[in-house]
Amino acid sequence: MSLLSREIRANFEGHLKPGSGEEELLGQIDCQRIPRHVAIIMDGNGRWAQKRRLPRVAGHRAGIYSVRETVETAARLRMQVLTLYAFSVENWKRPASEVATLMRLLKEFLRKELATLLKNNIRFETLGRIQELDPSIQKELAIAKAKTATNTGLLFNVALNYGGRAELVDAVKQLIACKTSTDGSDFSINEEALASCLYTAGLPDPDLMVRTSGELRVSNFLLWQIAYAEIWVTDTLWPDFRMKDFFEAIIAYQKRDRRYGGLSSQ
Ligand code: IPE
Ligand code: IPE
Ligand code: MG
């Protein structure tokens, strides 16, 4: 067993529930080929609550547990980047009360989880039009980012007021601003230049995109970056998503043959 595998296995010691199947699934994961970047569309909170005859917001609250377990699992697996889709630019269409609860839960989460993020060497960042969020949220986000800025472990990215198309518009605006601020002579528009203006500049593209609740669509998430991501969809609703589900996604990912338009390496 390699040093990395040993280290990863040790990270999970005392955290695997006996009889849950987690240990067997972890055993099936090739620790040398953990996806560098996993992006997750956390969907199904409302349906989870509906099934229990609870208000939708109960589903959002229950989903926080899944976020915590998923972030911890990613860190233990020594993943580089985990991006969670928490609020889209389209989600403003929902009733104001639901939006307000989501924002309140976010604030609560940031306050409660900061210590755990620090303890686990996790760096917190966001992607999306943060400047349009309530100033009290912006403040909380800025604190979490500043306090974790020098952490060197997992990068935990939360997509907030995020839209893939909005991101492309913002990137193009930035590119044009760049062009007009220089004399333009050494300026060219190419994939690299555009990618460097995205919210994800400098990060590897997602290797794996997970969507919960069985919906077969990308809902305006990371449109540019998922060009060659492997997609894994589960019927599990987000509040039921656990370490075991995350392991299953990674195992499925590791069985895929990523060709990038070329020929199979096998
Ligand atoms: C995902 O759950 C959370 C957000 C989009 C904020 P939903 O609230 O979309 O739950 P469903 O899809 O209605 O079940
Ligand atoms: C996607 O879920 C957005 C987030 C998870 C934040 P939605 O519930 O908003 O997506 P649709 O409406 O089913 O496409
Ligand atoms: Mg939904």
CSV table of C-alpha atoms and ligand atoms in Angstrom, one decimal:
chain,number,residue,atom,x,y,z
A,1,MET,CA,0.0,0.0,0.0
A,2,SER,CA,1.4,3.4,-0.9
A,3,LEU,CA,2.1,6.1,1.6
A,4,LEU,CA,-0.8,8.2,0.3
A,5,SER,CA,-3.3,5.3,0.6
A,6,ARG,CA,-2.0,4.6,4.1
A,7,GLU,CA,-2.5,8.3,5.0
A,8,ILE,CA,-6.0,8.4,3.6
A,9,ARG,CA,-7.0,5.2,5.3
A,10,ALA,CA,-5.7,6.6,8.6
A,11,ASN,CA,-7.7,9.8,8.1
A,12,PHE,CA,-10.9,7.7,8.2
A,13,GLU,CA,-9.9,5.7,11.3
A,14,GLY,CA,-12.7,6.1,13.8
A,15,HIS,CA,-15.0,7.8,11.3
A,16,LEU,CA,-16.4,4.8,9.5
A,17,LYS,CA,-19.7,3.4,10.9
A,18,PRO,CA,-19.4,-0.3,11.6
A,19,GLY,CA,-21.8,-2.4,9.4
A,20,SER,CA,-22.5,0.5,7.1
A,21,GLY,CA,-20.5,-0.7,4.2
A,22,GLU,CA,-18.4,2.4,4.2
A,23,GLU,CA,-15.2,0.5,5.0
A,24,GLU,CA,-15.7,-1.9,2.0
A,25,LEU,CA,-16.4,1.0,-0.3
A,26,LEU,CA,-13.4,2.9,0.9
A,27,GLY,CA,-11.4,-0.3,0.2
A,28,GLN,CA,-12.6,-0.1,-3.5
A,29,ILE,CA,-11.3,3.4,-4.0
A,30,ASP,CA,-7.9,3.9,-5.6
A,31,CYS,CA,-6.3,6.6,-3.4
A,32,GLN,CA,-3.8,7.5,-6.2
A,33,ARG,CA,-6.7,8.5,-8.5
A,34,ILE,CA,-8.9,10.6,-6.3
A,35,PRO,CA,-10.6,13.3,-8.5
A,36,ARG,CA,-8.8,16.6,-8.1
A,37,HIS,CA,-12.0,18.6,-8.2
A,38,VAL,CA,-15.5,17.4,-7.5
A,39,ALA,CA,-18.5,19.7,-8.1
A,40,ILE,CA,-21.9,18.8,-6.6
A,41,ILE,CA,-25.4,20.0,-7.4
A,42,MET,CA,-27.1,19.6,-4.1
A,43,ASP,CA,-30.7,19.0,-5.1
A,44,GLY,CA,-33.8,17.5,-3.6
A,45,ASN,CA,-34.1,19.3,-0.2
A,46,GLY,CA,-37.7,20.3,-0.9
A,47,ARG,CA,-38.7,16.8,-2.0
A,48,TRP,CA,-37.1,15.3,1.1
A,49,ALA,CA,-39.2,17.6,3.3
A,50,GLN,CA,-42.3,17.0,1.2
A,51,LYS,CA,-42.0,13.2,1.7
A,52,ARG,CA,-42.1,13.9,5.5
A,53,ARG,CA,-44.9,16.4,5.3
A,54,LEU,CA,-42.5,19.1,6.5
A,55,PRO,CA,-42.0,22.6,5.2
A,56,ARG,CA,-39.4,22.9,2.4
A,57,VAL,CA,-37.0,24.7,4.7
A,58,ALA,CA,-36.8,21.6,6.9
A,59,GLY,CA,-35.1,20.0,3.9
A,60,HIS,CA,-32.6,22.8,3.6
A,61,ARG,CA,-31.8,22.5,7.3
A,62,ALA,CA,-31.4,18.7,7.0
A,63,GLY,CA,-29.1,19.3,4.0
A,64,ILE,CA,-26.5,21.0,6.2
A,65,TYR,CA,-25.6,17.7,7.8
A,66,SER,CA,-24.8,16.3,4.3
A,67,VAL,CA,-22.7,19.4,3.5
A,68,ARG,CA,-20.6,18.8,6.7
A,69,GLU,CA,-20.1,15.1,6.0
A,70,THR,CA,-19.3,15.7,2.3
A,71,VAL,CA,-16.7,18.4,3.1
A,72,GLU,CA,-15.1,16.3,5.8
A,73,THR,CA,-15.0,13.3,3.5
A,74,ALA,CA,-13.4,15.3,0.7
A,75,ALA,CA,-10.7,16.6,3.1
A,76,ARG,CA,-10.0,13.1,4.4
A,77,LEU,CA,-9.6,11.9,0.8
A,78,ARG,CA,-7.0,14.6,0.2
A,79,MET,CA,-9.2,16.1,-2.5
A,80,GLN,CA,-7.9,19.4,-3.9
A,81,VAL,CA,-11.2,21.2,-4.6
A,82,LEU,CA,-14.8,20.6,-3.7
A,83,THR,CA,-17.4,22.9,-5.2
A,84,LEU,CA,-21.0,22.9,-3.9
A,85,TYR,CA,-23.9,24.6,-5.7
A,86,ALA,CA,-25.8,26.3,-2.9
A,87,PHE,CA,-27.8,29.0,-4.6
A,88,SER,CA,-28.2,29.8,-8.3
A,89,VAL,CA,-29.0,33.2,-9.9
A,90,GLU,CA,-32.3,31.6,-10.8
A,91,ASN,CA,-33.2,30.6,-7.2
A,92,TRP,CA,-34.3,34.2,-6.5
A,93,LYS,CA,-37.5,33.2,-8.3
A,94,ARG,CA,-38.5,31.3,-5.1
A,95,PRO,CA,-40.7,32.7,-2.4
A,96,ALA,CA,-38.9,35.5,-0.5
A,97,SER,CA,-39.4,33.5,2.8
A,98,GLU,CA,-37.5,30.5,1.4
A,99,VAL,CA,-34.7,32.7,0.1
A,100,ALA,CA,-34.4,34.4,3.5
A,101,THR,CA,-34.2,31.0,5.2
A,102,LEU,CA,-31.5,29.8,2.9
A,103,MET,CA,-29.5,32.9,3.6
A,104,ARG,CA,-30.0,32.6,7.3
A,105,LEU,CA,-28.9,29.0,7.2
A,106,LEU,CA,-25.8,30.0,5.3
A,107,LYS,CA,-24.9,32.5,7.9
A,108,GLU,CA,-25.5,30.0,10.6
A,109,PHE,CA,-23.4,27.4,8.8
A,110,LEU,CA,-20.5,29.8,8.4
A,111,ARG,CA,-20.5,30.8,12.1
A,112,LYS,CA,-20.8,27.2,13.3
A,113,GLU,CA,-18.4,25.5,10.9
A,114,LEU,CA,-15.5,28.0,10.8
A,115,ALA,CA,-13.7,26.2,13.7
A,116,THR,CA,-14.0,22.9,11.9
A,117,LEU,CA,-12.7,24.3,8.7
A,118,LEU,CA,-9.7,25.8,10.5
A,119,LYS,CA,-9.1,22.5,12.4
A,120,ASN,CA,-9.1,20.6,9.2
A,121,ASN,CA,-6.8,23.0,7.2
A,122,ILE,CA,-9.7,23.8,4.8
A,123,ARG,CA,-9.7,27.0,2.7
A,124,PHE,CA,-13.1,28.5,2.1
A,125,GLU,CA,-14.0,30.4,-1.1
A,126,THR,CA,-17.1,31.3,-3.0
A,127,LEU,CA,-18.0,31.7,-6.7
A,128,GLY,CA,-20.8,33.8,-8.0
A,129,ARG,CA,-22.1,37.4,-7.7
A,130,ILE,CA,-21.4,37.8,-4.0
A,131,GLN,CA,-21.6,41.6,-4.3
A,132,GLU,CA,-25.4,41.2,-4.8
A,133,LEU,CA,-26.0,39.4,-1.6
A,134,ASP,CA,-27.1,41.0,1.7
A,135,PRO,CA,-24.2,43.0,3.3
A,136,SER,CA,-24.5,40.9,6.5
A,137,ILE,CA,-23.9,37.7,4.4
A,138,GLN,CA,-21.0,39.3,2.5
A,139,LYS,CA,-19.4,40.2,5.9
A,140,GLU,CA,-19.7,36.6,7.2
A,141,LEU,CA,-18.3,35.3,3.9
A,142,ALA,CA,-15.4,37.7,4.0
A,143,ILE,CA,-14.6,36.6,7.6
A,144,ALA,CA,-14.6,32.9,6.7
A,145,LYS,CA,-12.4,33.5,3.6
A,146,ALA,CA,-9.9,35.7,5.5
A,147,LYS,CA,-9.6,33.3,8.4
A,148,THR,CA,-9.0,30.3,6.2
A,149,ALA,CA,-7.0,32.0,3.5
A,150,THR,CA,-3.6,30.5,4.4
A,151,ASN,CA,-5.0,27.0,4.9
A,152,THR,CA,-3.3,24.5,2.5
A,153,GLY,CA,-5.7,21.5,2.5
A,154,LEU,CA,-9.0,21.2,0.7
A,155,LEU,CA,-10.4,24.2,-1.1
A,156,PHE,CA,-14.1,24.3,-0.2
A,157,ASN,CA,-15.9,26.4,-2.8
A,158,VAL,CA,-19.5,27.4,-2.4
A,159,ALA,CA,-21.4,28.6,-5.5
A,160,LEU,CA,-23.7,31.4,-4.3
A,161,ASN,CA,-25.8,33.6,-6.5
A,162,TYR,CA,-24.0,31.6,-9.2
A,163,GLY,CA,-25.0,31.1,-12.8
A,164,GLY,CA,-22.8,29.6,-15.5
A,165,ARG,CA,-24.1,32.0,-18.1
A,166,ALA,CA,-23.7,35.0,-15.7
A,167,GLU,CA,-20.1,33.8,-15.1
A,168,LEU,CA,-19.3,33.8,-18.8
A,169,VAL,CA,-20.8,37.3,-19.1
A,170,ASP,CA,-18.7,38.5,-16.2
A,171,ALA,CA,-15.6,36.9,-17.8
A,172,VAL,CA,-16.1,38.5,-21.2
A,173,LYS,CA,-16.6,41.9,-19.5
A,174,GLN,CA,-13.4,41.4,-17.7
A,175,LEU,CA,-11.6,40.4,-20.9
A,176,ILE,CA,-12.8,43.5,-22.6
A,177,ALA,CA,-11.8,45.7,-19.7
A,178,CYS,CA,-8.4,44.1,-19.8
A,179,LYS,CA,-8.2,44.8,-23.6
A,180,THR,CA,-9.1,48.5,-23.2
A,181,SER,CA,-6.7,49.1,-20.3
A,182,THR,CA,-3.7,47.9,-22.3
A,183,ASP,CA,-2.9,49.0,-25.9
A,184,GLY,CA,-4.3,45.7,-27.0
A,185,SER,CA,-1.2,44.7,-29.0
A,186,ASP,CA,-0.4,41.6,-27.0
A,187,PHE,CA,-4.1,40.8,-26.4
A,188,SER,CA,-5.7,37.7,-27.8
A,189,ILE,CA,-8.9,36.0,-27.1
A,190,ASN,CA,-8.4,32.3,-26.6
A,191,GLU,CA,-9.6,29.6,-24.2
A,192,GLU,CA,-6.8,30.3,-21.8
A,193,ALA,CA,-7.5,34.0,-21.6
A,194,LEU,CA,-11.2,33.4,-21.1
A,195,ALA,CA,-10.6,30.7,-18.5
A,196,SER,CA,-8.4,33.1,-16.6
A,197,CYS,CA,-11.3,35.5,-16.2
A,198,LEU,CA,-13.7,32.9,-14.8
A,199,TYR,CA,-14.5,32.7,-11.1
A,200,THR,CA,-12.5,29.4,-11.1
A,201,ALA,CA,-9.4,31.0,-12.6
A,202,GLY,CA,-6.3,28.9,-11.6
A,203,LEU,CA,-8.3,25.9,-10.5
A,204,PRO,CA,-8.4,22.5,-12.2
A,205,ASP,CA,-11.7,21.9,-14.0
A,206,PRO,CA,-14.1,19.5,-12.2
A,207,ASP,CA,-13.2,15.8,-12.9
A,208,LEU,CA,-16.5,14.7,-11.5
A,209,MET,CA,-19.9,16.4,-11.3
A,210,VAL,CA,-22.4,14.8,-9.0
A,211,ARG,CA,-26.1,15.6,-9.0
A,212,THR,CA,-28.5,14.3,-6.3
A,213,SER,CA,-32.3,13.8,-6.6
A,214,GLY,CA,-32.2,12.1,-10.0
A,215,GLU,CA,-32.6,15.2,-12.2
A,216,LEU,CA,-30.7,14.8,-15.5
A,217,ARG,CA,-29.7,18.4,-16.1
A,218,VAL,CA,-26.9,20.8,-15.2
A,219,SER,CA,-29.1,23.7,-14.2
A,220,ASN,CA,-26.6,26.4,-15.3
A,221,PHE,CA,-23.7,25.0,-13.2
A,222,LEU,CA,-20.1,25.5,-14.3
A,223,LEU,CA,-21.0,25.4,-18.0
A,224,TRP,CA,-17.5,26.1,-19.2
A,225,GLN,CA,-15.6,24.0,-16.7
A,226,ILE,CA,-17.6,20.8,-17.0
A,227,ALA,CA,-16.6,20.4,-20.7
A,228,TYR,CA,-15.0,17.0,-19.9
A,229,ALA,CA,-16.3,16.3,-16.4
A,230,GLU,CA,-17.6,12.8,-15.7
A,231,ILE,CA,-21.3,13.1,-14.6
A,232,TRP,CA,-22.8,10.9,-11.9
A,233,VAL,CA,-26.4,11.2,-10.9
A,234,THR,CA,-28.0,9.6,-7.9
A,235,ASP,CA,-31.7,9.4,-7.0
A,236,THR,CA,-30.7,10.0,-3.3
A,237,LEU,CA,-32.0,13.4,-2.2
A,238,TRP,CA,-29.4,15.8,-0.9
A,239,PRO,CA,-30.4,15.6,2.9
A,240,ASP,CA,-29.9,11.8,2.6
A,241,PHE,CA,-26.5,12.1,0.9
A,242,ARG,CA,-23.8,10.5,3.0
A,243,MET,CA,-20.1,9.4,2.9
A,244,LYS,CA,-21.2,6.1,1.3
A,245,ASP,CA,-22.9,7.9,-1.6
A,246,PHE,CA,-19.8,10.0,-2.1
A,247,PHE,CA,-17.6,6.9,-2.1
A,248,GLU,CA,-20.0,5.3,-4.7
A,249,ALA,CA,-19.6,8.4,-6.9
A,250,ILE,CA,-15.8,8.2,-6.7
A,251,ILE,CA,-15.8,4.4,-7.4
A,252,ALA,CA,-18.0,5.0,-10.5
A,253,TYR,CA,-15.8,7.8,-11.6
A,254,GLN,CA,-12.7,5.6,-11.4
A,255,LYS,CA,-14.2,3.1,-13.7
A,256,ARG,CA,-14.8,5.6,-16.4
A,257,ASP,CA,-12.5,5.8,-19.5
A,258,ARG,CA,-11.8,9.5,-20.0
A,259,ARG,CA,-10.8,10.0,-23.6
A,260,TYR,CA,-11.1,13.8,-24.1
A,261,GLY,CA,-12.0,13.2,-27.7
A,262,GLY,CA,-8.9,11.0,-28.2
A,263,LEU,CA,-8.6,7.3,-28.1
A,264,SER,CA,-8.8,5.0,-25.1
A,265,SER,CA,-5.5,4.6,-23.2
A,266,GLN,CA,-6.2,0.9,-22.6
B,1,IPE,C1,-31.7,22.2,-3.5
B,1,IPE,O1,-33.0,21.7,-3.1
B,1,IPE,C2,-31.4,23.4,-2.7
B,1,IPE,C3,-31.4,24.7,-3.5
B,1,IPE,C4,-31.7,24.7,-4.8
B,1,IPE,C5,-31.2,25.9,-2.8
B,1,IPE,P1,-34.3,22.2,-3.7
B,1,IPE,O2,-34.9,23.3,-2.9
B,1,IPE,O3,-34.1,22.5,-5.2
B,1,IPE,O4,-35.2,20.9,-3.6
B,1,IPE,P2,-36.2,20.3,-4.7
B,1,IPE,O5,-35.5,20.2,-6.0
B,1,IPE,O6,-37.4,21.3,-4.7
B,1,IPE,O7,-36.6,19.0,-4.1
B,2,IPE,C1,-29.9,23.6,-8.8
B,2,IPE,O1,-31.1,23.2,-8.2
B,2,IPE,C2,-29.4,24.8,-8.0
B,2,IPE,C3,-28.8,24.4,-6.7
B,2,IPE,C4,-28.6,23.2,-6.3
B,2,IPE,C5,-28.4,25.5,-5.9
B,2,IPE,P1,-32.5,23.7,-8.7
B,2,IPE,O2,-33.5,23.0,-7.9
B,2,IPE,O3,-32.5,25.2,-8.6
B,2,IPE,O4,-32.5,23.3,-10.2
B,2,IPE,P2,-33.7,23.0,-11.2
B,2,IPE,O5,-34.7,24.1,-11.0
B,2,IPE,O6,-34.3,21.7,-10.7
B,2,IPE,O7,-33.1,22.9,-12.5
B,3,MG,MG,-34.3,21.5,-6.9
